[in-house]
mmCIF file of C-alpha atoms in Angstrom:
data_model
loop_
_atom_site.group_PDB
_atom_site.id
_atom_site.type_symbol
_atom_site.label_atom_id
_atom_site.label_comp_id
_atom_site.label_asym_id
_atom_site.label_seq_id
_atom_site.Cartn_x
_atom_site.Cartn_y
_atom_site.Cartn_z
ATOM 1 C CA UNK A 1 113.327 62.785 46.379
ATOM 2 C CA UNK A 2 111.430 63.407 42.923
ATOM 3 C CA UNK A 3 114.852 62.267 41.099
ATOM 4 C CA UNK A 4 114.889 58.985 43.004
ATOM 5 C CA UNK A 5 111.227 58.330 42.425
ATOM 6 C CA UNK A 6 111.762 58.806 38.727
ATOM 7 C CA UNK A 7 114.747 56.407 38.535
ATOM 8 C CA UNK A 8 112.560 53.738 41.012
ATOM 9 C CA UNK A 9 109.639 53.855 38.254
ATOM 10 C CA UNK A 10 112.169 53.549 35.346
ATOM 11 C CA UNK A 11 113.692 50.504 36.680
ATOM 12 C CA UNK A 12 110.401 49.111 37.369
ATOM 13 C CA UNK A 13 109.284 49.730 33.844
ATOM 14 C CA UNK A 14 112.308 48.078 32.688
ATOM 15 C CA UNK A 15 112.016 44.683 34.726
ATOM 16 C CA UNK A 16 108.196 44.695 33.524
ATOM 17 C CA UNK A 17 109.133 44.825 29.918
ATOM 18 C CA UNK A 18 111.850 42.161 30.273
ATOM 19 C CA UNK A 19 109.634 39.914 32.109
ATOM 20 C CA UNK A 20 107.079 40.166 29.496
ATOM 21 C CA UNK A 21 109.754 39.482 26.825
ATOM 22 C CA UNK A 22 110.747 36.565 28.776
ATOM 23 C CA UNK A 23 107.209 35.062 29.038
ATOM 24 C CA UNK A 24 106.676 35.298 25.403
ATOM 25 C CA UNK A 25 109.985 33.655 24.662
ATOM 26 C CA UNK A 26 108.840 30.988 26.889
ATOM 27 C CA UNK A 27 105.231 30.783 25.133
ATOM 28 C CA UNK A 28 107.024 30.676 21.744
ATOM 29 C CA UNK A 29 109.158 27.721 22.758
ATOM 30 C CA UNK A 30 106.132 25.833 24.174
ATOM 31 C CA UNK A 31 104.252 26.534 20.959
ATOM 32 C CA UNK A 32 107.259 25.264 19.120
ATOM 33 C CA UNK A 33 107.801 22.082 20.997
ATOM 34 C CA UNK A 34 103.798 21.429 21.103
ATOM 35 C CA UNK A 35 103.890 21.625 17.200
ATOM 36 C CA UNK A 36 106.816 19.264 16.916
ATOM 37 C CA UNK A 37 105.050 16.675 19.005
ATOM 38 C CA UNK A 38 102.064 16.888 17.242
ATOM 39 C CA UNK A 39 103.870 16.706 13.701
ATOM 40 C CA UNK A 40 105.726 13.479 14.777
ATOM 41 C CA UNK A 41 102.690 11.799 16.218
ATOM 42 C CA UNK A 42 100.743 12.823 12.892
ATOM 43 C CA UNK A 43 103.320 11.543 10.808
ATOM 44 C CA UNK A 44 103.677 8.446 12.767
ATOM 45 C CA UNK A 45 99.672 7.959 12.211
ATOM 46 C CA UNK A 46 99.817 8.717 8.354
ATOM 47 C CA UNK A 47 102.909 6.045 7.898
ATOM 48 C CA UNK A 48 101.277 3.380 9.840
ATOM 49 C CA UNK A 49 97.955 3.780 8.346
ATOM 50 C CA UNK A 50 99.262 3.624 4.886
ATOM 51 C CA UNK A 51 100.304 0.147 5.126
ATOM 52 C CA UNK A 52 97.275 -1.144 6.745
ATOM 53 C CA UNK A 53 94.928 -3.137 4.326
ATOM 54 C CA UNK A 54 91.847 -1.490 6.010
ATOM 55 C CA UNK A 55 89.556 -4.590 5.466
ATOM 56 C CA UNK A 56 85.709 -4.419 6.278
ATOM 57 C CA UNK A 57 84.468 -6.317 9.042
ATOM 58 C CA UNK A 58 80.600 -7.683 9.278
ATOM 59 C CA UNK A 59 78.863 -8.419 12.336
ATOM 60 C CA UNK A 60 75.465 -10.087 12.416
ATOM 61 C CA UNK A 61 72.771 -10.773 15.336
ATOM 62 C CA UNK A 62 69.617 -11.862 14.275
ATOM 63 C CA UNK A 63 67.854 -9.526 12.063
ATOM 64 C CA UNK A 64 70.355 -6.610 12.436
ATOM 65 C CA UNK A 65 73.822 -6.414 10.623
ATOM 66 C CA UNK A 66 76.637 -4.082 10.883
ATOM 67 C CA UNK A 67 79.366 -3.677 8.429
ATOM 68 C CA UNK A 68 82.091 -1.612 9.442
ATOM 69 C CA UNK A 69 85.126 -0.290 7.243
ATOM 70 C CA UNK A 70 87.756 2.640 6.642
ATOM 71 C CA UNK A 71 89.305 2.621 10.045
ATOM 72 C CA UNK A 72 91.638 5.288 11.074
ATOM 73 C CA UNK A 73 93.173 7.334 13.891
ATOM 74 C CA UNK A 74 93.254 10.969 14.615
ATOM 75 C CA UNK A 75 94.838 13.229 17.255
ATOM 76 C CA UNK A 76 92.496 13.944 19.971
ATOM 77 C CA UNK A 77 93.334 17.767 20.947
ATOM 78 C CA UNK A 78 90.665 17.875 23.724
ATOM 79 C CA UNK A 79 93.399 15.348 25.587
ATOM 80 C CA UNK A 80 96.608 17.203 24.622
ATOM 81 C CA UNK A 81 97.513 18.102 27.791
ATOM 82 C CA UNK A 82 101.049 19.239 28.860
ATOM 83 C CA UNK A 83 101.794 15.659 30.770
ATOM 84 C CA UNK A 84 100.765 13.922 27.487
ATOM 85 C CA UNK A 85 102.873 16.026 25.291
ATOM 86 C CA UNK A 86 105.797 15.082 27.598
ATOM 87 C CA UNK A 87 104.893 11.822 27.296
ATOM 88 C CA UNK A 88 105.242 11.585 23.628
ATOM 89 C CA UNK A 89 108.070 14.087 23.532
ATOM 90 C CA UNK A 90 110.144 11.481 25.215
ATOM 91 C CA UNK A 91 109.354 8.698 22.904
ATOM 92 C CA UNK A 92 111.488 7.447 20.630
ATOM 93 C CA UNK A 93 110.595 6.934 16.988
ATOM 94 C CA UNK A 94 110.171 3.395 17.464
ATOM 95 C CA UNK A 95 108.051 3.479 20.688
ATOM 96 C CA UNK A 96 105.959 6.249 18.895
ATOM 97 C CA UNK A 97 105.170 3.568 15.961
ATOM 98 C CA UNK A 98 104.294 1.249 18.971
ATOM 99 C CA UNK A 99 102.152 3.817 20.636
ATOM 100 C CA UNK A 100 100.048 4.286 17.078
ATOM 101 C CA UNK A 101 100.251 0.479 16.148
ATOM 102 C CA UNK A 102 98.594 -0.502 19.794
ATOM 103 C CA UNK A 103 95.798 2.148 19.487
ATOM 104 C CA UNK A 104 95.029 0.759 15.927
ATOM 105 C CA UNK A 105 94.690 -2.550 17.168
ATOM 106 C CA UNK A 106 92.616 -1.708 19.859
ATOM 107 C CA UNK A 107 90.458 -0.130 17.248
ATOM 108 C CA UNK A 108 90.454 -3.173 14.940
ATOM 109 C CA UNK A 109 89.646 -5.345 18.013
ATOM 110 C CA UNK A 110 86.839 -3.178 19.133
ATOM 111 C CA UNK A 111 85.073 -3.586 15.553
ATOM 112 C CA UNK A 112 85.643 -7.170 15.436
ATOM 113 C CA UNK A 113 83.836 -7.527 18.645
ATOM 114 C CA UNK A 114 81.010 -4.989 18.165
ATOM 115 C CA UNK A 115 77.801 -5.947 19.340
ATOM 116 C CA UNK A 116 74.569 -5.034 17.676
ATOM 117 C CA UNK A 117 70.903 -6.090 18.414
ATOM 118 C CA UNK A 118 67.598 -4.272 17.429
ATOM 119 C CA UNK A 119 64.466 -3.044 18.955
ATOM 120 C CA UNK A 120 60.697 -3.853 17.558
ATOM 121 C CA UNK A 121 59.758 -0.518 15.649
ATOM 122 C CA UNK A 122 58.004 2.082 17.153
ATOM 123 C CA UNK A 123 55.349 4.568 15.795
ATOM 124 C CA UNK A 124 56.495 8.297 15.392
ATOM 125 C CA UNK A 125 53.328 9.298 13.172
ATOM 126 C CA UNK A 126 50.428 7.512 11.449
ATOM 127 C CA UNK A 127 48.110 8.449 8.531
ATOM 128 C CA UNK A 128 45.275 6.169 8.101
ATOM 129 C CA UNK A 129 43.897 7.868 5.076
ATOM 130 C CA UNK A 130 47.109 5.795 3.436
ATOM 131 C CA UNK A 131 47.933 3.410 5.819
ATOM 132 C CA UNK A 132 51.211 4.711 6.248
ATOM 133 C CA UNK A 133 53.378 5.153 9.519
ATOM 134 C CA UNK A 134 56.543 7.000 10.070
ATOM 135 C CA UNK A 135 58.598 4.582 12.445
ATOM 136 C CA UNK A 136 61.577 4.554 14.504
ATOM 137 C CA UNK A 137 63.955 1.546 14.581
ATOM 138 C CA UNK A 138 66.609 1.062 17.292
ATOM 139 C CA UNK A 139 69.805 -0.627 16.789
ATOM 140 C CA UNK A 140 71.798 -0.978 19.940
ATOM 141 C CA UNK A 141 75.390 -0.615 19.310
ATOM 142 C CA UNK A 142 78.100 -1.707 21.874
ATOM 143 C CA UNK A 143 81.803 -1.469 21.180
ATOM 144 C CA UNK A 144 84.169 -2.557 24.105
ATOM 145 C CA UNK A 145 86.182 0.621 24.355
ATOM 146 C CA UNK A 146 83.507 3.104 23.266
ATOM 147 C CA UNK A 147 80.495 2.243 25.311
ATOM 148 C CA UNK A 148 77.276 1.563 23.871
ATOM 149 C CA UNK A 149 74.088 3.720 22.573
ATOM 150 C CA UNK A 150 71.139 3.292 20.188
ATOM 151 C CA UNK A 151 71.325 4.368 16.744
ATOM 152 C CA UNK A 152 67.690 5.441 15.965
ATOM 153 C CA UNK A 153 66.558 5.028 12.384
ATOM 154 C CA UNK A 154 63.901 7.281 11.070
ATOM 155 C CA UNK A 155 61.834 5.731 8.160
ATOM 156 C CA UNK A 156 58.193 5.584 6.758
ATOM 157 C CA UNK A 157 56.125 2.703 5.546
ATOM 158 C CA UNK A 158 53.137 2.228 3.789
ATOM 159 C CA UNK A 159 50.882 -1.075 3.487
ATOM 160 C CA UNK A 160 47.617 -2.485 2.421
ATOM 161 C CA UNK A 161 45.315 -4.420 3.968
ATOM 162 C CA UNK A 162 45.985 -8.190 3.597
ATOM 163 C CA UNK A 163 48.478 -6.725 1.334
ATOM 164 C CA UNK A 164 51.773 -6.150 3.218
ATOM 165 C CA UNK A 165 54.268 -3.507 2.776
ATOM 166 C CA UNK A 166 53.981 -1.536 -0.629
ATOM 167 C CA UNK A 167 56.581 1.413 0.095
ATOM 168 C CA UNK A 168 59.093 2.711 2.160
ATOM 169 C CA UNK A 169 61.237 5.685 2.701
ATOM 170 C CA UNK A 170 64.393 6.462 4.625
ATOM 171 C CA UNK A 171 64.395 9.936 6.545
ATOM 172 C CA UNK A 172 67.482 10.017 9.273
ATOM 173 C CA UNK A 173 69.281 8.514 12.168
ATOM 174 C CA UNK A 174 70.949 9.776 15.166
ATOM 175 C CA UNK A 175 72.415 8.410 18.621
ATOM 176 C CA UNK A 176 69.897 8.079 21.626
ATOM 177 C CA UNK A 177 69.778 6.509 25.116
ATOM 178 C CA UNK A 178 73.304 5.129 25.800
ATOM 179 C CA UNK A 179 76.423 5.219 27.821
ATOM 180 C CA UNK A 180 79.207 6.536 25.576
ATOM 181 C CA UNK A 181 81.343 9.411 25.282
ATOM 182 C CA UNK A 182 81.662 8.260 21.253
ATOM 183 C CA UNK A 183 79.565 10.180 18.447
ATOM 184 C CA UNK A 184 77.859 9.100 15.466
ATOM 185 C CA UNK A 185 77.650 10.916 12.322
ATOM 186 C CA UNK A 186 75.026 10.107 9.905
ATOM 187 C CA UNK A 187 75.616 10.536 6.128
ATOM 188 C CA UNK A 188 73.056 8.659 4.107
ATOM 189 C CA UNK A 189 70.488 5.661 4.405
ATOM 190 C CA UNK A 190 68.061 3.779 2.218
ATOM 191 C CA UNK A 191 64.760 1.865 2.787
ATOM 192 C CA UNK A 192 63.836 -0.921 0.563
ATOM 193 C CA UNK A 193 60.711 -2.899 0.159
ATOM 194 C CA UNK A 194 62.007 -6.727 -0.009
ATOM 195 C CA UNK A 195 58.507 -8.292 -0.157
ATOM 196 C CA UNK A 196 55.217 -7.862 1.275
ATOM 197 C CA UNK A 197 56.135 -8.558 5.016
ATOM 198 C CA UNK A 198 60.161 -7.217 4.965
ATOM 199 C CA UNK A 199 61.294 -3.733 4.781
ATOM 200 C CA UNK A 200 64.953 -3.315 4.911
ATOM 201 C CA UNK A 201 66.463 0.051 6.100
ATOM 202 C CA UNK A 202 70.083 0.800 5.974
ATOM 203 C CA UNK A 203 71.593 3.993 7.728
ATOM 204 C CA UNK A 204 75.589 4.706 7.029
ATOM 205 C CA UNK A 205 77.756 7.023 9.379
ATOM 206 C CA UNK A 206 80.683 7.428 10.988
ATOM 207 C CA UNK A 207 81.596 6.202 14.722
ATOM 208 C CA UNK A 208 84.038 8.177 16.624
ATOM 209 C CA UNK A 209 85.476 7.508 20.275
ATOM 210 C CA UNK A 210 88.401 7.844 22.201
ATOM 211 C CA UNK A 211 91.096 5.171 22.658
ATOM 212 C CA UNK A 212 91.939 4.690 26.286
ATOM 213 C CA UNK A 213 95.220 5.852 27.666
ATOM 214 C CA UNK A 214 96.116 7.650 24.904
ATOM 215 C CA UNK A 215 95.415 11.183 22.915
ATOM 216 C CA UNK A 216 94.288 9.356 19.895
ATOM 217 C CA UNK A 217 90.690 8.829 18.404
ATOM 218 C CA UNK A 218 89.266 6.013 16.418
ATOM 219 C CA UNK A 219 86.922 6.528 13.898
ATOM 220 C CA UNK A 220 85.294 4.193 11.292
ATOM 221 C CA UNK A 221 82.361 4.190 8.827
ATOM 222 C CA UNK A 222 79.076 1.897 9.839
ATOM 223 C CA UNK A 223 76.563 0.787 7.926
ATOM 224 C CA UNK A 224 73.697 -0.923 9.870
ATOM 225 C CA UNK A 225 70.725 -2.797 8.426
ATOM 226 C CA UNK A 226 67.534 -2.817 10.125
ATOM 227 C CA UNK A 227 64.668 -5.037 9.061
ATOM 228 C CA UNK A 228 61.301 -4.386 9.607
ATOM 229 C CA UNK A 229 59.108 -7.537 9.478
ATOM 230 C CA UNK A 230 55.769 -5.844 10.680
ATOM 231 C CA UNK A 231 53.633 -4.935 7.761
ATOM 232 C CA UNK A 232 50.489 -3.451 9.710
ATOM 233 C CA UNK A 233 49.786 -1.063 12.423
ATOM 234 C CA UNK A 234 52.305 -0.900 15.457
#
């Protein structure tokens, strides 16, 4: 009886080891296929992007201006599901080029049709001793396939009674109050006193969002110009 039990246990251990090896082999194959699909898609993106002129696009609405440039696509790994992998794996090289080209065209169309507007500045902090204010300037940004959000620009101004603006300083910018899955990554900005009644504030960053019905993300650099025409307490 003990001998029989020993044999059964030995067989069970062999089967367990065999199943473990098989599972490892399957996982290795899946990983290899995944890497192959990703490499094909990445190559298609790079090949298509290399022949694009990548021109800049400007949009103006009243006192706010947006300049967009450096359009690029990337793989959104958060949407790289098995279903998406299988779909791309079955594509011919020509179909894959079309997949990338369509996403690129959507991105450029979004940039060409971006909508911008600005709100009256609001006060973050005021120092009466120097008649200075730290202000928020909100730029409304709407992207057809990326949703909408406000880009909040944080800057400071100094003015004199009956003299208008005398100094300005840029601090930061960030995304606020919107309906979008996109992202705004600020890089740098500037604030300039144009004349006693006008301060121009610019912020430059990168907008990133997912292209619908693909596993690709669109990214482009954007510079927003905000004009403050309130050289007094707000």
